[in-house]
Coordinates of C-alpha atoms in Angstrom, one line a residue:
M1 CA 13.8 82.3 147.8
M2 CA 12.4 79.0 147.1
F3 CA 12.0 76.2 149.4
L4 CA 12.6 72.5 148.3
S5 CA 11.7 69.3 150.2
S6 CA 14.9 66.7 150.7
S7 CA 13.4 64.9 147.5
Y8 CA 14.3 67.8 145.8
K9 CA 12.6 67.0 142.5
C10 CA 9.5 68.6 143.3
L11 CA 9.2 72.6 144.3
V12 CA 7.7 73.1 147.5
A13 CA 7.0 76.7 147.0
L14 CA 7.8 80.1 145.3
L15 CA 9.4 83.3 146.9
C16 CA 8.5 82.6 150.8
T17 CA 5.7 80.4 151.0
W18 CA 5.7 78.1 154.1
L19 CA 2.9 75.9 155.8
V20 CA -0.4 77.1 157.3
L21 CA -0.6 75.9 160.8
S22 CA -4.3 74.4 161.6
P23 CA -5.9 75.7 165.1
A24 CA -5.5 72.2 166.3
V25 CA -1.6 72.3 165.8
L26 CA -1.3 75.7 167.1
A27 CA -3.2 74.7 170.3
A28 CA -0.8 71.7 170.6
S29 CA 2.2 73.8 170.0
N30 CA 1.4 76.5 172.5
K31 CA 1.8 73.9 175.0
C32 CA 4.8 72.2 174.4
A33 CA 7.5 72.5 171.5
S34 CA 7.5 68.6 170.8
S35 CA 3.8 68.8 169.9
L36 CA 4.5 70.2 166.6
D37 CA 6.4 67.9 164.4
L38 CA 7.3 69.6 160.8
T39 CA 8.7 67.4 158.4
S40 CA 9.9 67.5 154.6
E41 CA 8.5 64.4 152.8
N42 CA 7.8 63.4 149.4
G43 CA 8.4 67.0 147.9
V44 CA 6.1 68.7 150.5
L45 CA 6.4 70.1 154.0
M46 CA 4.1 68.4 156.5
A47 CA 3.0 69.1 160.0
N48 CA 2.0 66.6 162.4
G49 CA 1.5 64.1 159.4
E50 CA -0.6 66.4 157.4
R51 CA 0.1 68.7 154.6
F52 CA 0.2 72.4 155.4
Y53 CA 1.4 75.6 153.6
L54 CA 3.1 78.7 155.2
K55 CA 3.6 82.0 153.7
G56 CA 6.5 83.8 155.0
L57 CA 8.6 86.9 155.0
N58 CA 12.1 88.2 156.0
W59 CA 12.5 90.6 158.4
F60 CA 15.9 92.1 158.3
G61 CA 18.0 94.0 160.8
F62 CA 19.6 91.4 163.2
E63 CA 22.2 90.9 160.7
T64 CA 23.3 94.5 160.9
D65 CA 25.1 96.8 163.3
Q66 CA 21.6 97.9 164.5
N67 CA 21.2 94.4 166.1
I68 CA 17.5 94.7 165.9
P69 CA 14.9 94.2 163.1
H70 CA 14.3 97.2 161.1
G71 CA 11.1 99.3 161.7
L72 CA 11.0 99.1 165.3
W73 CA 12.7 102.8 165.4
G74 CA 9.2 103.9 164.4
N75 CA 6.6 101.3 165.3
T76 CA 5.6 99.0 168.1
L77 CA 6.3 95.5 167.8
A78 CA 2.8 94.6 168.1
K79 CA 1.9 96.9 165.3
L80 CA 4.2 95.2 163.1
L81 CA 3.6 91.7 164.0
D82 CA -0.3 92.4 163.9
F83 CA 0.4 93.7 160.2
V84 CA 2.2 90.5 159.4
K85 CA -0.6 88.6 160.7
N86 CA -3.4 90.6 159.4
N87 CA -2.0 90.4 155.9
N88 CA -2.3 86.4 156.3
F89 CA 1.6 86.0 156.8
N90 CA 2.3 83.0 159.0
A91 CA 6.0 82.7 159.0
I92 CA 9.1 85.0 159.6
R93 CA 12.5 84.6 158.5
M94 CA 15.0 86.5 160.8
P95 CA 18.5 86.9 159.4
F96 CA 21.0 87.6 162.1
H97 CA 24.8 87.8 162.5
M98 CA 26.9 85.3 164.4
E99 CA 28.2 87.8 167.1
L100 CA 24.5 88.1 168.4
F101 CA 25.4 84.8 170.1
T102 CA 29.1 85.0 170.7
Q103 CA 28.9 88.5 172.4
T104 CA 26.7 90.8 174.1
K105 CA 25.0 93.2 171.8
Y106 CA 22.6 95.9 172.4
P107 CA 19.9 97.2 170.0
G108 CA 20.0 100.4 168.3
S109 CA 16.8 102.6 168.3
I110 CA 13.9 100.9 169.8
G111 CA 11.5 103.7 169.1
P112 CA 8.3 103.6 170.6
N113 CA 8.9 100.2 172.3
S114 CA 9.6 101.2 175.7
N115 CA 9.6 97.9 177.1
M116 CA 12.5 97.0 175.2
A117 CA 14.7 99.5 177.3
G118 CA 17.8 97.8 178.8
M119 CA 17.3 94.7 176.7
S120 CA 20.0 93.0 175.0
S121 CA 19.6 92.2 171.5
L122 CA 19.0 88.6 172.1
Q123 CA 16.4 89.4 174.7
V124 CA 14.8 91.5 172.0
M125 CA 14.9 88.5 170.0
D126 CA 13.2 86.3 172.5
L127 CA 10.6 88.8 172.8
I128 CA 9.9 89.0 169.1
I129 CA 9.8 85.3 168.9
S130 CA 7.4 85.1 171.9
E131 CA 5.0 87.8 170.5
A132 CA 5.0 86.1 167.3
G133 CA 4.1 82.9 168.7
K134 CA 1.1 84.4 170.4
R135 CA -0.3 85.3 166.8
G136 CA 0.5 81.8 165.6
L137 CA 3.5 82.8 163.6
V138 CA 6.5 80.4 163.3
I139 CA 10.3 81.9 163.0
M140 CA 13.1 80.5 161.0
L141 CA 16.7 81.8 161.9
D142 CA 18.8 82.8 159.2
L143 CA 22.7 82.6 159.8
H144 CA 23.2 85.9 157.4
S145 CA 26.7 86.7 158.4
F146 CA 29.4 86.4 161.0
T147 CA 30.0 90.1 161.8
P148 CA 27.5 92.8 161.3
D149 CA 26.8 94.1 157.7
S150 CA 29.3 91.8 156.2
F151 CA 26.8 89.2 154.4
M152 CA 28.1 90.4 151.0
S153 CA 31.6 89.3 151.3
E154 CA 31.2 86.4 153.8
N155 CA 30.3 83.5 151.3
M156 CA 31.3 80.5 153.2
W157 CA 30.3 78.7 156.3
Y158 CA 33.3 79.9 158.3
T159 CA 35.7 82.9 158.0
S160 CA 39.2 83.5 158.8
R161 CA 38.0 84.9 162.1
Y162 CA 35.5 82.2 162.9
S163 CA 36.0 78.7 162.4
E164 CA 33.8 75.8 161.6
A165 CA 34.1 74.7 165.3
Q166 CA 32.9 78.1 166.6
V167 CA 30.1 78.1 164.2
L168 CA 29.1 74.7 165.8
N169 CA 29.4 76.2 169.1
M170 CA 27.1 78.9 167.9
W171 CA 24.3 76.4 167.0
T172 CA 24.9 74.6 170.3
T173 CA 24.0 78.2 172.0
I174 CA 21.1 78.6 169.8
V175 CA 19.5 75.2 170.3
A176 CA 19.9 75.4 173.9
R177 CA 18.1 78.7 174.0
Y178 CA 15.2 77.9 171.9
K179 CA 14.8 74.1 172.0
N180 CA 11.5 74.6 174.1
T181 CA 10.3 77.6 172.1
W182 CA 7.4 75.8 170.0
N183 CA 7.5 78.5 167.2
L184 CA 11.1 78.6 166.5
V185 CA 11.0 75.9 163.9
A186 CA 13.8 75.9 161.4
F187 CA 17.3 77.1 160.8
D188 CA 18.9 78.4 157.5
L189 CA 22.3 77.2 157.9
K190 CA 24.0 80.0 155.8
N191 CA 22.5 82.6 153.6
E192 CA 24.0 82.5 150.1
P193 CA 27.3 80.4 150.5
Y194 CA 28.1 81.3 147.1
G195 CA 31.9 81.0 147.4
C196 CA 31.5 77.3 148.0
T197 CA 31.8 74.5 146.0
W198 CA 29.5 71.3 145.8
G199 CA 30.7 67.7 145.5
T200 CA 34.2 68.3 144.4
G201 CA 36.0 66.4 147.4
N202 CA 37.6 69.5 148.9
M203 CA 36.4 69.7 152.7
A204 CA 37.6 73.3 152.7
T205 CA 35.0 74.3 150.3
D206 CA 32.3 71.9 149.8
W207 CA 29.1 73.2 151.2
N208 CA 27.1 69.8 150.9
A209 CA 29.7 68.1 153.2
A210 CA 29.6 71.3 155.6
A211 CA 25.9 71.2 155.6
S212 CA 25.7 67.7 156.5
R213 CA 28.3 68.1 159.5
I214 CA 26.4 71.3 160.8
G215 CA 23.1 69.7 160.2
T216 CA 24.1 66.4 162.1
H217 CA 25.6 68.6 164.9
I218 CA 22.2 70.4 165.5
Q219 CA 20.1 67.4 165.5
N220 CA 22.5 65.2 167.9
L221 CA 22.1 68.1 170.3
D222 CA 19.6 67.8 173.3
G223 CA 16.4 69.2 171.7
G224 CA 18.0 69.8 168.1
S225 CA 16.2 66.9 166.5
R226 CA 12.8 68.8 166.0
F227 CA 14.1 71.6 163.8
L228 CA 13.8 71.7 160.1
I229 CA 17.3 72.3 158.6
F230 CA 17.5 74.6 155.4
V231 CA 20.4 74.2 153.2
E232 CA 20.6 76.9 150.4
G233 CA 22.7 76.1 147.0
V234 CA 25.9 77.7 146.0
S235 CA 26.6 79.8 142.8
S236 CA 28.8 78.2 140.2
S237 CA 29.6 74.5 141.1
P238 CA 28.7 72.6 139.3
P239 CA 28.6 75.3 136.6
C240 CA 25.2 76.7 135.6
A241 CA 24.1 77.1 132.0
D242 CA 23.2 80.5 132.7
A243 CA 24.6 82.7 135.7
C244 CA 23.1 81.3 138.9
F245 CA 22.2 83.6 141.6
W246 CA 24.1 83.6 145.0
G247 CA 22.8 80.5 146.9
E248 CA 20.7 79.4 143.9
N249 CA 22.6 76.4 142.5
L250 CA 21.4 73.1 143.9
K251 CA 22.6 71.0 140.8
G252 CA 25.0 69.0 143.0
V253 CA 22.2 67.6 145.0
T254 CA 21.5 64.7 142.4
T255 CA 25.1 63.3 143.0
H256 CA 26.1 64.4 146.1
P257 CA 23.2 65.2 148.4
V258 CA 23.3 66.6 151.9
S259 CA 23.1 63.8 154.5
I260 CA 21.8 64.4 158.1
P261 CA 20.5 61.7 160.5
N262 CA 16.7 62.7 160.1
M263 CA 16.3 63.4 156.4
K264 CA 12.7 64.4 156.9
K265 CA 14.0 67.5 158.7
L266 CA 16.0 68.6 155.6
V267 CA 14.7 71.4 153.2
Y268 CA 16.8 72.2 150.2
S269 CA 16.3 76.1 149.8
P270 CA 17.4 77.7 146.5
H271 CA 18.0 81.6 147.0
T272 CA 16.3 82.7 143.8
Y273 CA 15.6 86.5 142.9
G274 CA 13.2 87.9 140.3
P275 CA 14.2 90.7 137.7
D276 CA 13.7 93.5 140.1
V277 CA 16.8 92.4 141.7
S278 CA 18.8 91.0 138.8
A279 CA 18.0 90.6 135.3
Q280 CA 18.5 87.1 133.6
A281 CA 18.1 86.1 130.1
Y282 CA 15.4 83.7 131.0
F283 CA 13.2 86.5 132.3
S284 CA 12.6 87.8 128.7
G285 CA 10.2 86.2 126.3
C286 CA 7.7 83.6 127.8
I287 CA 8.5 83.6 131.4
S288 CA 6.7 80.9 132.6
S289 CA 8.1 78.2 130.2
R290 CA 11.7 79.5 130.4
F291 CA 11.4 79.8 134.3
T292 CA 10.1 76.1 134.7
T293 CA 12.7 74.8 132.1
V294 CA 15.8 76.9 133.3
I295 CA 15.2 77.2 136.8
Q296 CA 13.7 74.0 137.8
V297 CA 15.4 71.5 135.7
V298 CA 18.6 73.2 134.9
Y299 CA 19.6 74.7 138.3
F300 CA 17.8 72.4 140.9
I301 CA 17.4 69.1 139.3
K302 CA 19.7 68.0 136.5

């Protein structure tokens, strides 16, 4: 995945590259969530007014029927988080399904993590975020799906089962839970909304308009204004010169940008894969020039 700032004309990072937080920022952040101000300005991400870089990874599992990140069935949380920290990662993107916040779910196998016995999935999430914070790791929550293991088919920001109003209520619950958690810093509003349109005027399908509504709702909540709002692209609206990956197409931003009250908290986040996931014509030949031309210009800017 790539992350673009709200100016969208400058790539912020390739794959999952985030900001590296300085000791001074971390020291302030451990005291109070409001001490850490992450913003998206002029094509780069900033922390307390200074440019920083984060290096992040995805930790899957909360979006599945296991209701817990993968790997905890065989390793302690401390061991896995230490591995992340010791390999110079500084951020974790945690996909989740909506029902974690609308129902009481319990994790599958907790393996050697006896301290998680009897915990709900959200209590495990709280613990992971807290322990990550002790290691200076920041967290982004990603609404991957609405029901467990359904991310391949749930390609809008709502479903026949869960309305937009219910999605907004979920974000209200999340913000209330984590507004004072210093290292929970960002929300990815929806993973791969490839069934959506962009800028067509259809309120039932236009992701740019929906992301504006959801982002505005979050920012207007008590404590919601501090979070970065990540907005992925769509797939084929407007049409791509080549086949776009799900969530990759941000061409519509130039004419129909997402609008939220504090635009410095907006990050465009094209969901882009390499050839190990799916082959594309531009991966053959001179990959660097074709990647720059096709990906940066055709899909994200023009």
